[in-house]
PDB file of C-alpha atoms in Angstrom:
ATOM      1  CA  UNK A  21      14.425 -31.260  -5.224  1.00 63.00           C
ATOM      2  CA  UNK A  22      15.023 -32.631  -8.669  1.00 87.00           C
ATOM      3  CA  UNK A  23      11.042 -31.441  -9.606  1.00 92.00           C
ATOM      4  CA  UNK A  24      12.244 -27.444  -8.240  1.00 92.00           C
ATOM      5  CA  UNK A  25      15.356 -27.662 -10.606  1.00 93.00           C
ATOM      6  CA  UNK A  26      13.082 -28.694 -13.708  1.00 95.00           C
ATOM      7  CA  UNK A  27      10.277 -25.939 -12.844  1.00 96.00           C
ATOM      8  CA  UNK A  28      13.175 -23.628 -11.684  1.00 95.00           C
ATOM      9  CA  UNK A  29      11.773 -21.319 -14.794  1.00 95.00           C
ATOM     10  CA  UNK A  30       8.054 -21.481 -13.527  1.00 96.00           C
ATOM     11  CA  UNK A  31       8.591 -21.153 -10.010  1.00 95.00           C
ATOM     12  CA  UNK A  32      11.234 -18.328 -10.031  1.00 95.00           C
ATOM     13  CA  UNK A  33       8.897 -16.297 -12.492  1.00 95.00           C
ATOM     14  CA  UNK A  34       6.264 -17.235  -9.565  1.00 94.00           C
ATOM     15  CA  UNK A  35       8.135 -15.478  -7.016  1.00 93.00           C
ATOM     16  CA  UNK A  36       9.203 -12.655  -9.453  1.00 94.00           C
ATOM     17  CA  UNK A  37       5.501 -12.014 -10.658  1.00 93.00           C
ATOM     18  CA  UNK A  38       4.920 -10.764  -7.307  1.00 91.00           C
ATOM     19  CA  UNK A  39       2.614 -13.919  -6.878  1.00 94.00           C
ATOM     20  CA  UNK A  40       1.206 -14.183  -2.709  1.00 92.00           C
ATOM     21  CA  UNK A  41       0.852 -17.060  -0.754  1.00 92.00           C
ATOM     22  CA  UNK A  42       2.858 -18.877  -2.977  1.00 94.00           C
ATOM     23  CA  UNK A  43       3.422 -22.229  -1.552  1.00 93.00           C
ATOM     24  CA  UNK A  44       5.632 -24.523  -3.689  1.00 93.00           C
ATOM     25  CA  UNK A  45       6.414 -28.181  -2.068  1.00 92.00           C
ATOM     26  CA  UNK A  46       6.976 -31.267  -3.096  1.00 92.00           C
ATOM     27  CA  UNK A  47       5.024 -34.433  -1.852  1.00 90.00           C
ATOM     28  CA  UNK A  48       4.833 -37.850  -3.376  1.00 90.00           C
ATOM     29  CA  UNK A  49       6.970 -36.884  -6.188  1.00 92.00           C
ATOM     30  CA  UNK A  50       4.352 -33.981  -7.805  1.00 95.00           C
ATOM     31  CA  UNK A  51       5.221 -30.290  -6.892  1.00 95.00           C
ATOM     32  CA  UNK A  52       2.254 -28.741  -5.327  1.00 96.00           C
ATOM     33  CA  UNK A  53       2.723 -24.787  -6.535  1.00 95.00           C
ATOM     34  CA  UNK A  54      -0.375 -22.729  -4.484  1.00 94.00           C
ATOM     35  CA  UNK A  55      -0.823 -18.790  -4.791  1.00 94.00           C
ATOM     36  CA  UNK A  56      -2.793 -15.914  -5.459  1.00 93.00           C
ATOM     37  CA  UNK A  57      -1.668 -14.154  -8.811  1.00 93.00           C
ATOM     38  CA  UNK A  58      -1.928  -9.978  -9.183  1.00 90.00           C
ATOM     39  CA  UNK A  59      -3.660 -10.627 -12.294  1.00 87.00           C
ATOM     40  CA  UNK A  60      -4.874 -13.011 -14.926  1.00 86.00           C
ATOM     41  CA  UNK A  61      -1.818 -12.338 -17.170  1.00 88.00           C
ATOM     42  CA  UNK A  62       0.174 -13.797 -14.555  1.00 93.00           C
ATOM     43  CA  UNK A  63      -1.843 -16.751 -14.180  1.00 93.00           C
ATOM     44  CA  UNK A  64      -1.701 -17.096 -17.774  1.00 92.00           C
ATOM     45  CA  UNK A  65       1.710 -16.821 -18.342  1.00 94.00           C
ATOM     46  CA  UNK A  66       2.795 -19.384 -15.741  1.00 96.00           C
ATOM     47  CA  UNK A  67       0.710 -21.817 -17.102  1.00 96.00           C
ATOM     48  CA  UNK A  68       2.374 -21.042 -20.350  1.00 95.00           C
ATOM     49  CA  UNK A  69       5.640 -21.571 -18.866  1.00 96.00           C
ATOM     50  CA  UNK A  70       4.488 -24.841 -17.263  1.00 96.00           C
ATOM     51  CA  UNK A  71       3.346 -25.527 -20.715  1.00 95.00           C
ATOM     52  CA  UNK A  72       6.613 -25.342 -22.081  1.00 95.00           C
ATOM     53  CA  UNK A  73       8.490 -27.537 -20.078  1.00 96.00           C
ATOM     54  CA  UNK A  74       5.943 -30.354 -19.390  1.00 95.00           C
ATOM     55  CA  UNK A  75       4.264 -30.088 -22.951  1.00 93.00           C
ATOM     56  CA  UNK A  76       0.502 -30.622 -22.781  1.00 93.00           C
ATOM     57  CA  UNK A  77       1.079 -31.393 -18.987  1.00 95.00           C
ATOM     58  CA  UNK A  78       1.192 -35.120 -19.336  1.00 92.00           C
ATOM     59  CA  UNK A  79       3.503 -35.902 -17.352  1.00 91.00           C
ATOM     60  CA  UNK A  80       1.695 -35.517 -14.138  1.00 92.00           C
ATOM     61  CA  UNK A  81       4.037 -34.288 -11.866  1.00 95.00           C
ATOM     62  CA  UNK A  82       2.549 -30.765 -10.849  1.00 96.00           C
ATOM     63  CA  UNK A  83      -0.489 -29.815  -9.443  1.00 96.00           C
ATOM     64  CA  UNK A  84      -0.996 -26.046  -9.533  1.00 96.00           C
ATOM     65  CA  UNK A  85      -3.475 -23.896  -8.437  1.00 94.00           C
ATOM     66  CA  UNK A  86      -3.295 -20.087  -8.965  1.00 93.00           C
ATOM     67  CA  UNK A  87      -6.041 -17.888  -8.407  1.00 89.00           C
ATOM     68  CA  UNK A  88      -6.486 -14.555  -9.713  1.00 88.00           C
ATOM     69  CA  UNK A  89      -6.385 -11.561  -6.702  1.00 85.00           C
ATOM     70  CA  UNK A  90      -8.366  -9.471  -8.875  1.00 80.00           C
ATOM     71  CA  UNK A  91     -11.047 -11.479  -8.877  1.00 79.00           C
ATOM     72  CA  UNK A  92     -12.977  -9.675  -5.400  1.00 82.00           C
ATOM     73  CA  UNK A  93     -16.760  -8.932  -5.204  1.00 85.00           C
ATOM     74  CA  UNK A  94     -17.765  -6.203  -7.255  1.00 87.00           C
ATOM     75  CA  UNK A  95     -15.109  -7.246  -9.979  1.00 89.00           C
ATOM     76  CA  UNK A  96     -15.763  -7.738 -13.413  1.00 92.00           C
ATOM     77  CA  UNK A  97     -15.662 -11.275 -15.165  1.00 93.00           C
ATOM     78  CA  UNK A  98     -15.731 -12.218 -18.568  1.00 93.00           C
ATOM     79  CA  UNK A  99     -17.027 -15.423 -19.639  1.00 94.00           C
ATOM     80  CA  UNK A 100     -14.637 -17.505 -21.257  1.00 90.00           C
ATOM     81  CA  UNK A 101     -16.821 -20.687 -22.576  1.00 86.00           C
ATOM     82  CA  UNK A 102     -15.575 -22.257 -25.578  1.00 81.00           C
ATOM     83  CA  UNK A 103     -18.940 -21.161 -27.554  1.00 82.00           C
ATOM     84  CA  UNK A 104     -21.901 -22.367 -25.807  1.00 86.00           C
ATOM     85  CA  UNK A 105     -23.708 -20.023 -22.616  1.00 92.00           C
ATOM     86  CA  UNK A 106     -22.756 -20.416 -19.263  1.00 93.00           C
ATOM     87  CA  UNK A 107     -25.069 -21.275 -16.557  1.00 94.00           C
ATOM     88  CA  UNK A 108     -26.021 -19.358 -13.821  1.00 95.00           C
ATOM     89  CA  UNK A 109     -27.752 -22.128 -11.162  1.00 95.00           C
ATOM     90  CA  UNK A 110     -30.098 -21.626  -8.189  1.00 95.00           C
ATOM     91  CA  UNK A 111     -27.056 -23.107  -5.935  1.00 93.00           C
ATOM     92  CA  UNK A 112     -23.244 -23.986  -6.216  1.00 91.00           C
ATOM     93  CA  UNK A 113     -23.556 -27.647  -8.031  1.00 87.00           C
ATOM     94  CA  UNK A 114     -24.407 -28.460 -11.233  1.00 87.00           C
ATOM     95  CA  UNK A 115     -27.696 -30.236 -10.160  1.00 88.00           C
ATOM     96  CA  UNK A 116     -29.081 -26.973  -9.318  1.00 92.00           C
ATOM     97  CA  UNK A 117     -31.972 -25.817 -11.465  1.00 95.00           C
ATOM     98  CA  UNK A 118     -31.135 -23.340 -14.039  1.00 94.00           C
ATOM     99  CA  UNK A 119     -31.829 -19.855 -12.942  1.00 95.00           C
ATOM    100  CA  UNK A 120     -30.309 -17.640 -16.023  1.00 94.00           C
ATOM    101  CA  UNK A 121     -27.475 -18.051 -18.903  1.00 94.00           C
ATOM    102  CA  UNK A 122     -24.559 -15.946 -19.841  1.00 95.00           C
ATOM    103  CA  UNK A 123     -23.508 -15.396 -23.066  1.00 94.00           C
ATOM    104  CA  UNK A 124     -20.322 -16.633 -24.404  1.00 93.00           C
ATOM    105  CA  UNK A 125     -18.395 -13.146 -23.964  1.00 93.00           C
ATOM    106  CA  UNK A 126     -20.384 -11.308 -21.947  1.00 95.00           C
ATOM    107  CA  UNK A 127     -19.581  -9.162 -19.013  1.00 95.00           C
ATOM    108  CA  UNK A 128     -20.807 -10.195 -16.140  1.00 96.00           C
ATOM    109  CA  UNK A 129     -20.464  -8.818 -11.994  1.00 95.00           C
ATOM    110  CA  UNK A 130     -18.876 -11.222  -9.309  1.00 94.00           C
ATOM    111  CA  UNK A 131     -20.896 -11.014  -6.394  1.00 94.00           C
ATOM    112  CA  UNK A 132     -19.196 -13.341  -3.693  1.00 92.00           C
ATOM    113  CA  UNK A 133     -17.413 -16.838  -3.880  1.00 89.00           C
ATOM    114  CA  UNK A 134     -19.189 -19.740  -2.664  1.00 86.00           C
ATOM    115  CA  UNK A 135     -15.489 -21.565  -2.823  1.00 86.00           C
ATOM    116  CA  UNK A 136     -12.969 -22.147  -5.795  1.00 81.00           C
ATOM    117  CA  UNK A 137     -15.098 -23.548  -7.899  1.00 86.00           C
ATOM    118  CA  UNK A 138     -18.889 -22.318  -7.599  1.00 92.00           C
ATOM    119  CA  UNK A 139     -19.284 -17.919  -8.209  1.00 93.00           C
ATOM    120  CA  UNK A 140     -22.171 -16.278  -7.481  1.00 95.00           C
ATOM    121  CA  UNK A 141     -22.600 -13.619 -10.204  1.00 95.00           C
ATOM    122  CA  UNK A 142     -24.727 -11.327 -11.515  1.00 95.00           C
ATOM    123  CA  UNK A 143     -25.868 -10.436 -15.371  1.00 94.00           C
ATOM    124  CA  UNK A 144     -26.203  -6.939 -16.533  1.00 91.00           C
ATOM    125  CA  UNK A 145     -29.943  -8.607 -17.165  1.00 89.00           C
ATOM    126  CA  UNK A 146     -30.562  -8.859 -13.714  1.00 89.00           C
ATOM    127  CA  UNK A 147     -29.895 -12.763 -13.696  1.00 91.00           C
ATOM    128  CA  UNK A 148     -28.086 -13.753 -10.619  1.00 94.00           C
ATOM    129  CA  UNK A 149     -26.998 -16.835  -9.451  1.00 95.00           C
ATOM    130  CA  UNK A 150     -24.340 -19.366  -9.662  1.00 96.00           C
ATOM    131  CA  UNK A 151     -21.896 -20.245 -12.060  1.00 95.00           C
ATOM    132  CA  UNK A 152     -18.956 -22.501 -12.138  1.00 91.00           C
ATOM    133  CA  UNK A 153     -15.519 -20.314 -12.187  1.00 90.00           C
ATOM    134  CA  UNK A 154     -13.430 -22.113 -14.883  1.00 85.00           C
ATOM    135  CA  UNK A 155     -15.671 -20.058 -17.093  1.00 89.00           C
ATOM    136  CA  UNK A 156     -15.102 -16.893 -15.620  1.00 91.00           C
ATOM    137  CA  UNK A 157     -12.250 -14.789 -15.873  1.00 87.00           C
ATOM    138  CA  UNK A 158     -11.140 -11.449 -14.195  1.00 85.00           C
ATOM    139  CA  UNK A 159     -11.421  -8.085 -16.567  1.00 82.00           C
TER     140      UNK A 159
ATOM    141  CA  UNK B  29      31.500  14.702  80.615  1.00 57.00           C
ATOM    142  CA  UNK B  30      33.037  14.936  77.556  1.00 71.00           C
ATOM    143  CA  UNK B  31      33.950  11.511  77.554  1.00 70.00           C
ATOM    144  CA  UNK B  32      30.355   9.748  78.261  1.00 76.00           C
ATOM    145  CA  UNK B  33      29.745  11.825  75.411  1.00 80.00           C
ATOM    146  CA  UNK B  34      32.493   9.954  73.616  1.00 78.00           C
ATOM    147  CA  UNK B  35      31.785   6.788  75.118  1.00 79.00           C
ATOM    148  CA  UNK B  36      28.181   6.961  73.937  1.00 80.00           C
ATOM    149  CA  UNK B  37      29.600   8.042  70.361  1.00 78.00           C
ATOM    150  CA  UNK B  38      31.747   5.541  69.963  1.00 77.00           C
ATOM    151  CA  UNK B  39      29.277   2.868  70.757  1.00 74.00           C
ATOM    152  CA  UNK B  40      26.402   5.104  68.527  1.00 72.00           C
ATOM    153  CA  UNK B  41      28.744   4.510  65.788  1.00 72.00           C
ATOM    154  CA  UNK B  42      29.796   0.411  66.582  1.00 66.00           C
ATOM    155  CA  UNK B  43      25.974  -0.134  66.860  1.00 64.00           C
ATOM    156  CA  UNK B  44      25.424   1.418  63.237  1.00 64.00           C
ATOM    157  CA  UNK B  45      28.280  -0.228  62.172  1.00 63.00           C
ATOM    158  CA  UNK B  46      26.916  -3.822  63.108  1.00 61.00           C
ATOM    159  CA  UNK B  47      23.647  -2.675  61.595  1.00 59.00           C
ATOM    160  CA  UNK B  48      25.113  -1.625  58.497  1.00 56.00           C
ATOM    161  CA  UNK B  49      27.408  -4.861  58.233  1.00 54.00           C
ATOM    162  CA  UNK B  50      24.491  -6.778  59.366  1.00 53.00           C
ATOM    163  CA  UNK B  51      21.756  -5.178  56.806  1.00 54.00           C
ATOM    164  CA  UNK B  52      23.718  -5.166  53.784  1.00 61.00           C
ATOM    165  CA  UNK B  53      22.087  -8.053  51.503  1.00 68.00           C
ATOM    166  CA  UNK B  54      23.986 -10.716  50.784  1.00 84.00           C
ATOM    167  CA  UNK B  55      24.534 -11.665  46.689  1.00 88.00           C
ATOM    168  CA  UNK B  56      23.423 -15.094  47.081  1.00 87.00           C
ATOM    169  CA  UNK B  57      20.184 -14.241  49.400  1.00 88.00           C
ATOM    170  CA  UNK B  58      19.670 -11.850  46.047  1.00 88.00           C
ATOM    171  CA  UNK B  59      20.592 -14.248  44.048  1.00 88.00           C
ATOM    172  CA  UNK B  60      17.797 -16.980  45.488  1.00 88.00           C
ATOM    173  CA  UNK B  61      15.445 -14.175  45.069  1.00 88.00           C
ATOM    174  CA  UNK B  62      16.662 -13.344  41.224  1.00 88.00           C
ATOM    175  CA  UNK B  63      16.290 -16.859  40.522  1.00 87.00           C
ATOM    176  CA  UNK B  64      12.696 -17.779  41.848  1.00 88.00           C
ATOM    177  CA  UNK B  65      11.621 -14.661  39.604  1.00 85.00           C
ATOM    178  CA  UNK B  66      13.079 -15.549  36.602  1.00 86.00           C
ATOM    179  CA  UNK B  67      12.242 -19.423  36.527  1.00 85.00           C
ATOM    180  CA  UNK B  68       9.226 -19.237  35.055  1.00 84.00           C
ATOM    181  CA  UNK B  69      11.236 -18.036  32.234  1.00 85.00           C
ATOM    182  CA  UNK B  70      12.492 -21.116  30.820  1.00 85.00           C
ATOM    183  CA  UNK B  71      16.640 -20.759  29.485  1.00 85.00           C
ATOM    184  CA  UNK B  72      17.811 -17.787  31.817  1.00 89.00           C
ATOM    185  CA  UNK B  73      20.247 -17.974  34.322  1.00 88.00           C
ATOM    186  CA  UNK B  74      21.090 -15.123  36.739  1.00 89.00           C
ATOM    187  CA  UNK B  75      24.379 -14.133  38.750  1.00 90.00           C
ATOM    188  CA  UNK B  76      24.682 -11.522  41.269  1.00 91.00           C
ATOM    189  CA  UNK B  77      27.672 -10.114  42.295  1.00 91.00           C
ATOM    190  CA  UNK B  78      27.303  -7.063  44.324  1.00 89.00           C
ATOM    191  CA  UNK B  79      24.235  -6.557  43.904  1.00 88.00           C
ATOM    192  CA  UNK B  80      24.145  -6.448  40.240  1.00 92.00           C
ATOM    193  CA  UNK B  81      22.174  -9.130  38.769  1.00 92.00           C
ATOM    194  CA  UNK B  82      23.828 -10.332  35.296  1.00 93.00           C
ATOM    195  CA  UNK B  83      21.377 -12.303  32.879  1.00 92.00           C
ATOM    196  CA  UNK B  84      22.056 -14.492  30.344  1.00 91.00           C
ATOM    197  CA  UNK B  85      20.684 -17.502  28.705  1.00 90.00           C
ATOM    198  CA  UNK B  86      18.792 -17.729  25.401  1.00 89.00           C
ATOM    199  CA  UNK B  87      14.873 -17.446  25.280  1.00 88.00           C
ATOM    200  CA  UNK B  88      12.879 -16.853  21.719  1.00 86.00           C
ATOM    201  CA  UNK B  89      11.085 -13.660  21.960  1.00 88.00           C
ATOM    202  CA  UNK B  90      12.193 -10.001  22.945  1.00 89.00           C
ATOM    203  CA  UNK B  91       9.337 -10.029  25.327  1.00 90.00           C
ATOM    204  CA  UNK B  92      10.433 -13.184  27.430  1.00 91.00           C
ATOM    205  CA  UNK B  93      14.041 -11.115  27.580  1.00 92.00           C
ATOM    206  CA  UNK B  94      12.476  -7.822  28.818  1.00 92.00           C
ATOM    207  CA  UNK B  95      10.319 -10.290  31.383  1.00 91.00           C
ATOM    208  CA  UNK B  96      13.439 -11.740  32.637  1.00 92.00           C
ATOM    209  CA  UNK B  97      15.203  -8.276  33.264  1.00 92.00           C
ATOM    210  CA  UNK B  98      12.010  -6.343  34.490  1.00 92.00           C
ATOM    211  CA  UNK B  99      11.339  -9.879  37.142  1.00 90.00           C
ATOM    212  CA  UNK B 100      15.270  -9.524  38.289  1.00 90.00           C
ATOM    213  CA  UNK B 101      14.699  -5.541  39.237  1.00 90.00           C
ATOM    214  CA  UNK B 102      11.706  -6.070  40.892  1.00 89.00           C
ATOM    215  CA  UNK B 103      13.344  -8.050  43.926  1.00 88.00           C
ATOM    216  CA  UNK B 104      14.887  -6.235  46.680  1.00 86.00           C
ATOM    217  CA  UNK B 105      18.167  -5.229  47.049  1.00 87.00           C
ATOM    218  CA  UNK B 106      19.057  -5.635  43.494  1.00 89.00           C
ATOM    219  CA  UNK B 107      21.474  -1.964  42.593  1.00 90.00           C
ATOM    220  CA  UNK B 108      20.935  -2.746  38.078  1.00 91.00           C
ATOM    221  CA  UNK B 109      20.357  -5.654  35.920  1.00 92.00           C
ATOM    222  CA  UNK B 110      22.474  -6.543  32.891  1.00 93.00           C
ATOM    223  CA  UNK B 111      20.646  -8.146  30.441  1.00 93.00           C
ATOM    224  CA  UNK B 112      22.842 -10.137  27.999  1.00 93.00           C
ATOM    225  CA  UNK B 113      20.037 -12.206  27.758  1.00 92.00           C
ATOM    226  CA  UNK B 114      19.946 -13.748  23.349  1.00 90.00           C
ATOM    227  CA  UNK B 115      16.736 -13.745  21.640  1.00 89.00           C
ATOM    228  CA  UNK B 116      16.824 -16.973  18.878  1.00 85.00           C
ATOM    229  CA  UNK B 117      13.871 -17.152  17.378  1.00 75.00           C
ATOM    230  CA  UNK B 118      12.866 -20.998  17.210  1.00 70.00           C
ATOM    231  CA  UNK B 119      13.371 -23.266  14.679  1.00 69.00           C
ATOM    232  CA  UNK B 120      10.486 -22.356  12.269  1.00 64.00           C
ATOM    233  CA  UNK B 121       8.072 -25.483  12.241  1.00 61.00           C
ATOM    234  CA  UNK B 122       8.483 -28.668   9.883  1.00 62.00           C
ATOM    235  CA  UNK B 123       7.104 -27.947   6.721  1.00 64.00           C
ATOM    236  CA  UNK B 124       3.318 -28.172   6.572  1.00 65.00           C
ATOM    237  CA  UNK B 125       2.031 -31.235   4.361  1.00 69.00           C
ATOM    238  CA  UNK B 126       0.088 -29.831   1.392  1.00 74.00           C
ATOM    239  CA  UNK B 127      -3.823 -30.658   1.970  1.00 75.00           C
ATOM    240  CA  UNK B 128      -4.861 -33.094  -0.289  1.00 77.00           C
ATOM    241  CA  UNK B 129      -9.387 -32.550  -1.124  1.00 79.00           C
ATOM    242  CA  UNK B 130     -10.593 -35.959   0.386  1.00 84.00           C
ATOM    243  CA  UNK B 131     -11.776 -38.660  -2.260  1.00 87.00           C
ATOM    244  CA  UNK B 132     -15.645 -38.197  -1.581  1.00 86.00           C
ATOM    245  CA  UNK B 133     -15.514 -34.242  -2.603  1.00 86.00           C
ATOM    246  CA  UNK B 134     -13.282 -34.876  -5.122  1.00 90.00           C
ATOM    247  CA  UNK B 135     -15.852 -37.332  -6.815  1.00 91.00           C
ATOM    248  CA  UNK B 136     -18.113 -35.126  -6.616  1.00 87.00           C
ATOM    249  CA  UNK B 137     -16.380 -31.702  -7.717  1.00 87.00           C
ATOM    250  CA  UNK B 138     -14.334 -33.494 -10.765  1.00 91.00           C
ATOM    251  CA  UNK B 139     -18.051 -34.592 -11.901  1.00 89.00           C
ATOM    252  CA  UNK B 140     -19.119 -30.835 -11.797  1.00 84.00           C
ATOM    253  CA  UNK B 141     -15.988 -30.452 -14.048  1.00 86.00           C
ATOM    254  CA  UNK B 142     -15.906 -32.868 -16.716  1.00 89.00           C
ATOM    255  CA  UNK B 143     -19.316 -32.661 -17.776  1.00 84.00           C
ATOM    256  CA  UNK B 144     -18.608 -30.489 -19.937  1.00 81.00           C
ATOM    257  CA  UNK B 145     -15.546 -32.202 -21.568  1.00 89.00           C
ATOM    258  CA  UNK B 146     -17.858 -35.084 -23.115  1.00 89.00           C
ATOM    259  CA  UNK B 147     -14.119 -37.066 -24.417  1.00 91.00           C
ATOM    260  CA  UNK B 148     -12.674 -37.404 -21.369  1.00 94.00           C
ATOM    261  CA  UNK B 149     -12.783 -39.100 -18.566  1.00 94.00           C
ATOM    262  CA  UNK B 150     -11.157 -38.865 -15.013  1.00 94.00           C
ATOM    263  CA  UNK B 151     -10.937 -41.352 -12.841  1.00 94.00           C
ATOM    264  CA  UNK B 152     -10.670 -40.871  -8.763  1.00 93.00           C
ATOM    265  CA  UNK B 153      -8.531 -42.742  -6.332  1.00 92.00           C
ATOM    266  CA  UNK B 154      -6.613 -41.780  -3.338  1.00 91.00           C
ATOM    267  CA  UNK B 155      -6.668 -38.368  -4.962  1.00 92.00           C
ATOM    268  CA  UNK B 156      -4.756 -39.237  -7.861  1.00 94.00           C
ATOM    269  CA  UNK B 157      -6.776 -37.706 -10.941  1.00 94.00           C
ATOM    270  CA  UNK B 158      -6.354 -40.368 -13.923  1.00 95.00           C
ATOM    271  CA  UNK B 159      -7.346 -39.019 -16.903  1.00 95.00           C
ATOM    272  CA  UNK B 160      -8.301 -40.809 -20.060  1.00 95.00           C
ATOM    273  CA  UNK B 161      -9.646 -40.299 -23.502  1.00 95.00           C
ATOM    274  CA  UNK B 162      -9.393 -37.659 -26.264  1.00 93.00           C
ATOM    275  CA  UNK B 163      -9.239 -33.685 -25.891  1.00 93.00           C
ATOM    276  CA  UNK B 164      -7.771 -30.891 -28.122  1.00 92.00           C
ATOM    277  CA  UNK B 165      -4.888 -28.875 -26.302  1.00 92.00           C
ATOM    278  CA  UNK B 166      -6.482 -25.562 -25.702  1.00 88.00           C
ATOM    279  CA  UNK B 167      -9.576 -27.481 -24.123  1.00 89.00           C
ATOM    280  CA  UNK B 168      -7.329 -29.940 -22.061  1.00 93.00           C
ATOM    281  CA  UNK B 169      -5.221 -26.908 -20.766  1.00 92.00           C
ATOM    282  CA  UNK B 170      -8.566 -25.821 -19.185  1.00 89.00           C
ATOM    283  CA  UNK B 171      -9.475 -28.656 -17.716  1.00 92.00           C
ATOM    284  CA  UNK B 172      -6.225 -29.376 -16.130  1.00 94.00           C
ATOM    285  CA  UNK B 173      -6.325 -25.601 -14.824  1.00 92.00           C
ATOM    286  CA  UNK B 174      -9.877 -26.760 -13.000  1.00 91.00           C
ATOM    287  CA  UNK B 175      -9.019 -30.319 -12.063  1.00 94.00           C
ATOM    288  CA  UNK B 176      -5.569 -29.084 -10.340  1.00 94.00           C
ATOM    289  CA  UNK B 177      -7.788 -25.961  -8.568  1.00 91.00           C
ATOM    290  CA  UNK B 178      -9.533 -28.785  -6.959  1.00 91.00           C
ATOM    291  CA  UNK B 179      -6.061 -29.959  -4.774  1.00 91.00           C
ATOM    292  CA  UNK B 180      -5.728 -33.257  -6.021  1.00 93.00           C
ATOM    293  CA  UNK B 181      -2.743 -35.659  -4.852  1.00 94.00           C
ATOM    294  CA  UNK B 182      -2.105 -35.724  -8.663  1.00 95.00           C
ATOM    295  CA  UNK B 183      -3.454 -35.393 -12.022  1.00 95.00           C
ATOM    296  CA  UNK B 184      -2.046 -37.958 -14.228  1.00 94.00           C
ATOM    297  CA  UNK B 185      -2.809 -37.934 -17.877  1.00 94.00           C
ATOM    298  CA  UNK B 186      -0.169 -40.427 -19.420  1.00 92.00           C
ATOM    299  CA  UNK B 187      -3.441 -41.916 -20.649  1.00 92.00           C
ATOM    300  CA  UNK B 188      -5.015 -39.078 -22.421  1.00 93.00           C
ATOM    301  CA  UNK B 189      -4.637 -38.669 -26.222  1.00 94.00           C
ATOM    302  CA  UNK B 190      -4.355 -34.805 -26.960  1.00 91.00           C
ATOM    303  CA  UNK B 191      -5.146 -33.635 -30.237  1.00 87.00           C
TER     304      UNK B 191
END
C-alpha cells in the first residue's frame, strides 16, 4: 500500500482523467498501473506526473502502460521520431525488409494493430506497412 | 319418508366431511414436496404452514431467488409463496495477478526497442528490465514509456546515467 500512497497524485488523476480499464496493483513491490487513456494529453500528463515524483523514473518501482483510446483504425498518427524517418516493414519485427519510410512529422493513417508494439499504417504516398508504435502518436 | 331423506343427508354430509378432512393436504406432505423443488437451489430453506410456503435463505443472484419461489408454487397444494429469500452477491474473486510477458518475448520485443537507443542497454531476467548505460531525459522517458508497454515484472534503471 505504501507504493498507492506515494503515486496517490498519479493514480487519483488516473481515475479522474476518465482513464478505462485502469488496473492499478501492486506485485513484488512495483505498482503495475494498466489503462486505456481518452487521449494522448492524458497519457502525457500522467507520465508527467509520474515524472515528478519518481524523477527520471529510476527508481524502478512502477511499470505503466497506458494506451491511447483514440488511437482506432482509420485514426490519424503523427510520427514522433527524434529526427531520423520511421520505418514502415513488410511484417511486425524489425527484421522485416523495409517496405517504405515516414518522415519525421508526417501524417500518417493507422490501419489495424498487429499488438502494442507493431502498427500497420499507411502513408499519404501510398506506402503501407508496418511500423513500430513508440513512434506514432494519436492526432 | 322424510327421514330416509334425512338419514341419507346426514350421512351425504359425514361422507363429505371425511373426504374433506381426509383430502385437505397436510403442511409437511407440502412441505417434502417444497423442499425436493427447491434443493437444487443451494442456501434456501422452506416452511409451510397452512399451506403457505415461506422462503428464506441467502443465494447470490435474483434469478436463483425467483427459481426458488416460482419451484415452491409449482407443487400442489401450495395457497402463496413468501419469498424473503436475500440475494448477496459473492465475494468478488481474489485479485487477479498482473500478467507478467514471458522472458523469451520479452528478449525479443526489448531488442525491437532498444535498437534504436544505441547508449543503452537492457538486460532481461525473470522479467526484470535492467537498464544500463547513458541516455538524455527526453529520450529515456521514451524508452521507459515502450519498455513498460511491453509488461515487464520491472524496469529497473538504478544503473542508467541520465543526462
Amino acid at each position: 500500500m505504501a507504493l498507492q500512497d506515494k503515486y496517490k497524485e498519479l493514480i487519483d488523476t488516473a481515475q479522474t482523467s476518465g482513464v478505462s480499464n485502469l488496473q492499478v496493483a501492486e506485485q513484488d513491490g512495483v505498482l503495475h498501473i494498466n489503462g486505456t487513456a481518452p487521449s494522448g494529453d492524458v497519457k502525457d500528463k500522467l507520465w508527467d506526473i509520474y515524472g515528478k515524483i519518481d524523477p527520471n523514473f529510476l527508481t524502478g518501482d512502477v511499470v505503466m502502460d497506458i494506451q491511447v483510446a483514440t488511437a482506432v483504425s482509420g485514426a490519424k498518427l503523427k510520427v514522433v521520431t527524434e529526427s531520423s524517418n520511421l520505418n514502415i516493414r513488410k511484417g511486425p519485427g524489425t527484421d522485416q525488409p523495409i517496405v517504405g519510410k515516414a518522415a519525421h512529422g508526417e501524417i500518417v493513417t493507422l490501419i489495424s494493430k498487429m499488438n502494442e508494439q507493431w502498427w500497420l499504417i499507411r502513408t499519404d504516398g501510398g506506402a503501407e506497412g508496418y511500423a513500430y508504435a513508440q513512434y506514432l502518436q494519436p492526432v | 319418508m322424510n327421514l330416509r331423506h334425512l338419514t341419507t343427508s346426514i350421512m351425504a354430509i359425514g361422507l363429505f366431511f371425511m373426504i374433506a378432512c381426509k383430502s385437505k393436504p397436510k403442511d409437511s406432505e407440502i412441505m417434502n414436496t417444497v423442499s425436493t423443488a427447491v434443493q437444487s437451489i443451494p442456501g434456501v430453506t422452506a416452511d409451510v404452514k397452512d399451506g403457505v410456503v415461506t422462503l428464506s435463505g441467502t443465494v447470490s443472484t435474483d434469478d436463483e431467488k425467483m427459481a426458488a419461489e416460482n419451484a415452491a408454487k409449482s407443487v400442489k397444494d401450495v395457497k402463496s409463496v413468501t419469498n424473503n429469500i436475500m440475494v448477496a452477491p459473492p465475494a468478488p474473486p481474489p485479485t487477479a495477478p498482473v500478467a507478467v510477458t514471458a522472458d523469451d518475448s520479452l528478449r525479443m520485443a526489448v531488442a525491437d526497442v532498444v535498437k534504436d537507443f544505441p547508449g543503452v542497454k537492457v538486460d532481461v531476467n525473470d522479467g526484470v528490465l535492467t537498464v544500463t548505460g547513458e541516455e538524455k531525459a527526453s529520450r529515456w522517458k521514451t524508452l521507459k514509456m515502450a519498455l513498460d508497454a511491453l509488461h515487464p515484472k520491472k524496469v529497473d534503471a538504478k544503473g542508467l546515467k541520465v543526462k
